[in-house]
Amino acid sequence: MSLAVKVIGPESEETLQAFLLRIPGWTEERYFEEAPEMWFVEFEDGELIMHSPVNIRHQAITQFLTVLLRVVVRSRGLGDVLCGPAVVRLRPGLNYEPDIFVVPAEQRDRLEKQHFSGTPLLVVEVISPATRHHDLVTKALAYRQHQVPEYWAVDPEQAILHQHLLPDDPMAPYRVTTHTQGRVESHALPGFWIDVGWLWQEPLPDELACLEQILAR
């Protein structure tokens, strides 16, 4: 079958390697059966979404935050921390693979063989050049629509953490604050916080040293 492919991403020669592909003509059943498990491949209403490979900095930040989250979440019995390419099925036909997401303890029964079919407590996406609009606009709207309590979009290139929180008004958009440094506390995970400046350090700080600070307060 011949399929059209839309390439969404920077067009300059310097960043041509960064891309986001949207491939129409897929079904959700085919997505779960055939999408490669080793790549980040998402599905949205008939379209397969494929990301360019992440860079080393992206991976390092993801791993750093995963370690911090896993220790705090497990020690406090809040749930489980998973990483992409694990799938969050927000609804039939909408399947994302966040960099990191927290499954609430009370929703562990919604963990299935191929996906988590529920509402994460926290979602973290580390932004790449080709995914900035996808992460800050498309995914933010979807996470808000499906009542994800908290969404962090980490932008290493611009050194900004965008914290999205559910508003009191059920019809209003996320409350978004941007942070370049200083302490940011999670509203969905009591007791979890980071110093945003940690994310921009090169190399990243030692996870154990950071956890000592987090767990001490």
Short mmCIF file of C-alpha atoms in Angstrom, two decimals:
data_model
loop_
_atom_site.label_atom_id
_atom_site.label_comp_id
_atom_site.label_asym_id
_atom_site.label_seq_id
_atom_site.Cartn_x
_atom_site.Cartn_y
_atom_site.Cartn_z
CA MET A 1 0.00 0.00 0.00
CA SER A 2 1.34 3.43 -0.93
CA LEU A 3 1.16 5.94 1.90
CA ALA A 4 1.73 9.68 1.92
CA VAL A 5 4.21 10.93 4.51
CA LYS A 6 4.15 14.37 6.08
CA VAL A 7 7.46 15.57 7.51
CA ILE A 8 7.07 18.11 10.29
CA GLY A 9 10.23 19.71 11.60
CA PRO A 10 13.05 22.16 10.93
CA GLU A 11 13.93 22.56 7.24
CA SER A 12 17.39 24.09 7.51
CA GLU A 13 20.34 21.93 6.46
CA GLU A 14 21.83 22.21 9.94
CA THR A 15 18.85 20.53 11.58
CA LEU A 16 17.65 18.32 8.75
CA GLN A 17 18.34 15.24 10.88
CA ALA A 18 15.57 16.32 13.30
CA PHE A 19 12.16 15.22 12.04
CA LEU A 20 8.64 14.21 13.00
CA LEU A 21 6.88 11.92 10.54
CA ARG A 22 3.11 11.50 10.39
CA ILE A 23 2.13 8.44 8.31
CA PRO A 24 -1.61 8.05 7.58
CA GLY A 25 -3.47 4.87 6.81
CA TRP A 26 -2.86 2.92 10.02
CA THR A 27 -5.33 1.38 12.46
CA GLU A 28 -4.84 1.19 16.19
CA GLU A 29 -4.78 -2.61 16.00
CA ARG A 30 -2.00 -2.49 13.40
CA TYR A 31 -0.12 0.03 15.52
CA PHE A 32 0.04 -2.35 18.47
CA GLU A 33 0.90 -5.30 16.25
CA GLU A 34 3.52 -3.76 13.95
CA ALA A 35 4.98 -0.54 15.37
CA PRO A 36 8.66 -1.13 16.28
CA GLU A 37 9.12 -1.54 20.02
CA MET A 38 12.62 -0.05 20.04
CA TRP A 39 11.57 3.32 18.54
CA PHE A 40 9.34 6.09 19.78
CA VAL A 41 6.25 5.55 17.63
CA GLU A 42 2.91 7.11 18.57
CA PHE A 43 -0.58 6.81 17.13
CA GLU A 44 -3.20 9.51 16.72
CA ASP A 45 -6.50 8.89 14.96
CA GLY A 46 -5.23 6.88 12.00
CA GLU A 47 -1.76 8.41 11.79
CA LEU A 48 1.50 6.85 12.88
CA ILE A 49 3.85 9.44 14.43
CA MET A 50 7.57 8.69 14.24
CA HIS A 51 10.30 10.75 15.93
CA SER A 52 13.90 11.22 14.88
CA PRO A 53 16.43 9.60 17.26
CA VAL A 54 17.03 11.63 20.42
CA ASN A 55 20.43 13.11 21.18
CA ILE A 56 22.63 12.14 24.10
CA ARG A 57 21.63 15.17 26.18
CA HIS A 58 17.94 14.29 25.81
CA GLN A 59 18.62 10.75 26.97
CA ALA A 60 20.78 11.88 29.89
CA ILE A 61 18.09 14.25 31.22
CA THR A 62 15.43 11.56 30.83
CA GLN A 63 17.49 9.04 32.76
CA PHE A 64 18.37 11.58 35.45
CA LEU A 65 14.74 12.51 36.09
CA THR A 66 13.65 8.87 35.93
CA VAL A 67 16.03 7.92 38.73
CA LEU A 68 14.83 10.78 40.94
CA LEU A 69 11.18 10.03 40.28
CA ARG A 70 11.44 6.28 40.78
CA VAL A 71 13.08 6.56 44.18
CA VAL A 72 10.62 9.16 45.48
CA VAL A 73 7.48 7.59 43.97
CA ARG A 74 8.31 4.08 45.18
CA SER A 75 9.45 5.16 48.63
CA ARG A 76 6.14 6.94 49.17
CA GLY A 77 3.90 4.32 47.60
CA LEU A 78 2.57 6.71 44.98
CA GLY A 79 2.68 4.30 42.04
CA ASP A 80 5.07 3.26 39.29
CA VAL A 81 7.37 5.22 36.99
CA LEU A 82 7.60 4.12 33.35
CA CYS A 83 9.50 5.44 30.34
CA GLY A 84 8.87 5.51 26.63
CA PRO A 85 8.48 3.66 24.43
CA ALA A 86 5.90 2.44 26.95
CA VAL A 87 2.47 3.57 25.72
CA VAL A 88 -0.14 5.73 27.42
CA ARG A 89 -3.54 5.10 25.80
CA LEU A 90 -5.43 8.28 26.62
CA ARG A 91 -8.47 7.05 24.69
CA PRO A 92 -9.19 4.67 21.82
CA GLY A 93 -7.22 6.01 18.87
CA LEU A 94 -4.82 8.20 20.88
CA ASN A 95 -1.61 6.56 22.05
CA TYR A 96 1.43 8.55 23.18
CA GLU A 97 4.84 7.39 24.36
CA PRO A 98 5.97 9.99 26.91
CA ASP A 99 9.60 10.13 27.93
CA ILE A 100 8.47 9.51 31.53
CA PHE A 101 5.09 8.99 33.17
CA VAL A 102 3.83 8.05 36.62
CA VAL A 103 1.11 5.43 36.94
CA PRO A 104 -0.98 6.06 40.10
CA ALA A 105 -0.99 3.20 42.60
CA GLU A 106 -4.77 2.97 42.38
CA GLN A 107 -4.59 2.51 38.58
CA ARG A 108 -2.10 -0.36 38.45
CA ASP A 109 -4.93 -2.61 37.28
CA ARG A 110 -5.00 -0.55 34.07
CA LEU A 111 -1.49 -1.64 33.13
CA GLU A 112 -1.93 -4.04 30.25
CA LYS A 113 0.55 -6.00 28.16
CA GLN A 114 0.89 -3.31 25.51
CA HIS A 115 -0.11 -0.07 27.21
CA PHE A 116 -1.34 1.84 30.23
CA SER A 117 -4.97 2.73 29.71
CA GLY A 118 -5.52 5.44 32.29
CA THR A 119 -4.50 8.88 33.49
CA PRO A 120 -0.89 9.36 34.62
CA LEU A 121 -0.26 11.47 37.71
CA LEU A 122 2.65 13.20 36.00
CA VAL A 123 3.94 13.21 32.44
CA VAL A 124 7.41 14.45 31.50
CA GLU A 125 8.46 15.16 27.92
CA VAL A 126 12.00 16.26 27.05
CA ILE A 127 11.68 18.51 24.02
CA SER A 128 13.73 17.93 20.87
CA PRO A 129 14.07 20.49 18.04
CA ALA A 130 11.55 18.66 15.84
CA THR A 131 9.03 17.98 18.62
CA ARG A 132 8.73 21.42 20.22
CA HIS A 133 5.29 22.19 18.76
CA HIS A 134 4.15 18.59 19.23
CA ASP A 135 5.14 18.63 22.92
CA LEU A 136 4.14 22.18 23.85
CA VAL A 137 0.91 22.42 21.88
CA THR A 138 -0.48 19.12 20.58
CA LYS A 139 0.41 16.98 23.58
CA ALA A 140 -0.34 19.70 26.11
CA LEU A 141 -3.87 20.01 24.71
CA ALA A 142 -4.35 16.24 24.79
CA TYR A 143 -3.02 15.83 28.32
CA ARG A 144 -5.26 18.69 29.49
CA GLN A 145 -8.32 17.24 27.76
CA HIS A 146 -7.73 13.91 29.47
CA GLN A 147 -7.21 15.42 32.90
CA VAL A 148 -3.53 14.64 33.43
CA PRO A 149 -2.93 16.58 36.69
CA GLU A 150 0.59 17.71 35.87
CA TYR A 151 2.74 17.87 32.76
CA TRP A 152 6.38 18.92 32.59
CA ALA A 153 7.88 19.86 29.21
CA VAL A 154 11.65 20.18 29.59
CA ASP A 155 13.40 22.20 26.89
CA PRO A 156 17.19 21.67 27.12
CA GLU A 157 17.91 23.87 24.09
CA GLN A 158 16.24 26.92 25.67
CA ALA A 159 16.95 25.85 29.29
CA ILE A 160 13.26 26.12 30.31
CA LEU A 161 10.98 23.79 32.23
CA HIS A 162 7.31 24.39 31.36
CA GLN A 163 5.13 23.21 34.26
CA HIS A 164 1.48 22.59 33.33
CA LEU A 165 -1.10 22.23 36.10
CA LEU A 166 -4.83 21.56 35.98
CA PRO A 167 -6.85 24.70 36.77
CA ASP A 168 -9.80 24.91 39.15
CA ASP A 169 -12.06 25.75 36.20
CA PRO A 170 -12.73 22.44 34.38
CA MET A 171 -13.09 24.29 31.07
CA ALA A 172 -9.93 26.37 31.32
CA PRO A 173 -6.56 25.45 29.79
CA TYR A 174 -3.59 24.35 31.84
CA ARG A 175 -1.99 26.88 34.16
CA VAL A 176 1.52 27.12 32.74
CA THR A 177 4.58 28.51 34.49
CA THR A 178 8.09 28.56 33.04
CA HIS A 179 11.20 27.97 35.10
CA THR A 180 14.84 28.44 34.20
CA GLN A 181 16.29 27.99 37.69
CA GLY A 182 15.25 27.52 41.30
CA ARG A 183 13.09 24.96 43.03
CA VAL A 184 10.01 23.54 41.31
CA GLU A 185 7.65 21.39 43.38
CA SER A 186 5.31 18.82 41.91
CA HIS A 187 1.66 19.33 42.78
CA ALA A 188 0.65 15.81 41.77
CA LEU A 189 3.47 14.04 43.65
CA PRO A 190 3.67 15.33 47.23
CA GLY A 191 7.26 15.73 48.34
CA PHE A 192 8.84 15.60 44.90
CA TRP A 193 10.78 18.64 43.74
CA ILE A 194 13.86 19.50 41.75
CA ASP A 195 16.20 22.41 41.38
CA VAL A 196 15.69 23.26 37.71
CA GLY A 197 19.32 24.32 37.46
CA TRP A 198 20.29 20.67 37.86
CA LEU A 199 18.94 19.97 34.39
CA TRP A 200 21.25 22.45 32.67
CA GLN A 201 24.48 21.34 34.36
CA GLU A 202 27.16 19.66 32.28
CA PRO A 203 27.64 16.96 33.32
CA LEU A 204 24.39 16.41 35.19
CA PRO A 205 24.75 16.24 38.98
CA ASP A 206 24.97 12.99 40.89
CA GLU A 207 21.50 11.51 41.38
CA LEU A 208 22.21 10.27 44.91
CA ALA A 209 23.31 13.72 46.02
CA CYS A 210 20.13 15.24 44.57
CA LEU A 211 17.97 12.57 46.19
CA GLU A 212 19.50 13.30 49.58
CA GLN A 213 18.29 16.88 49.23
CA ILE A 214 14.84 15.89 47.97
CA LEU A 215 14.20 13.27 50.66
CA ALA A 216 15.51 15.47 53.45
CA ARG A 217 12.61 17.92 53.10
#
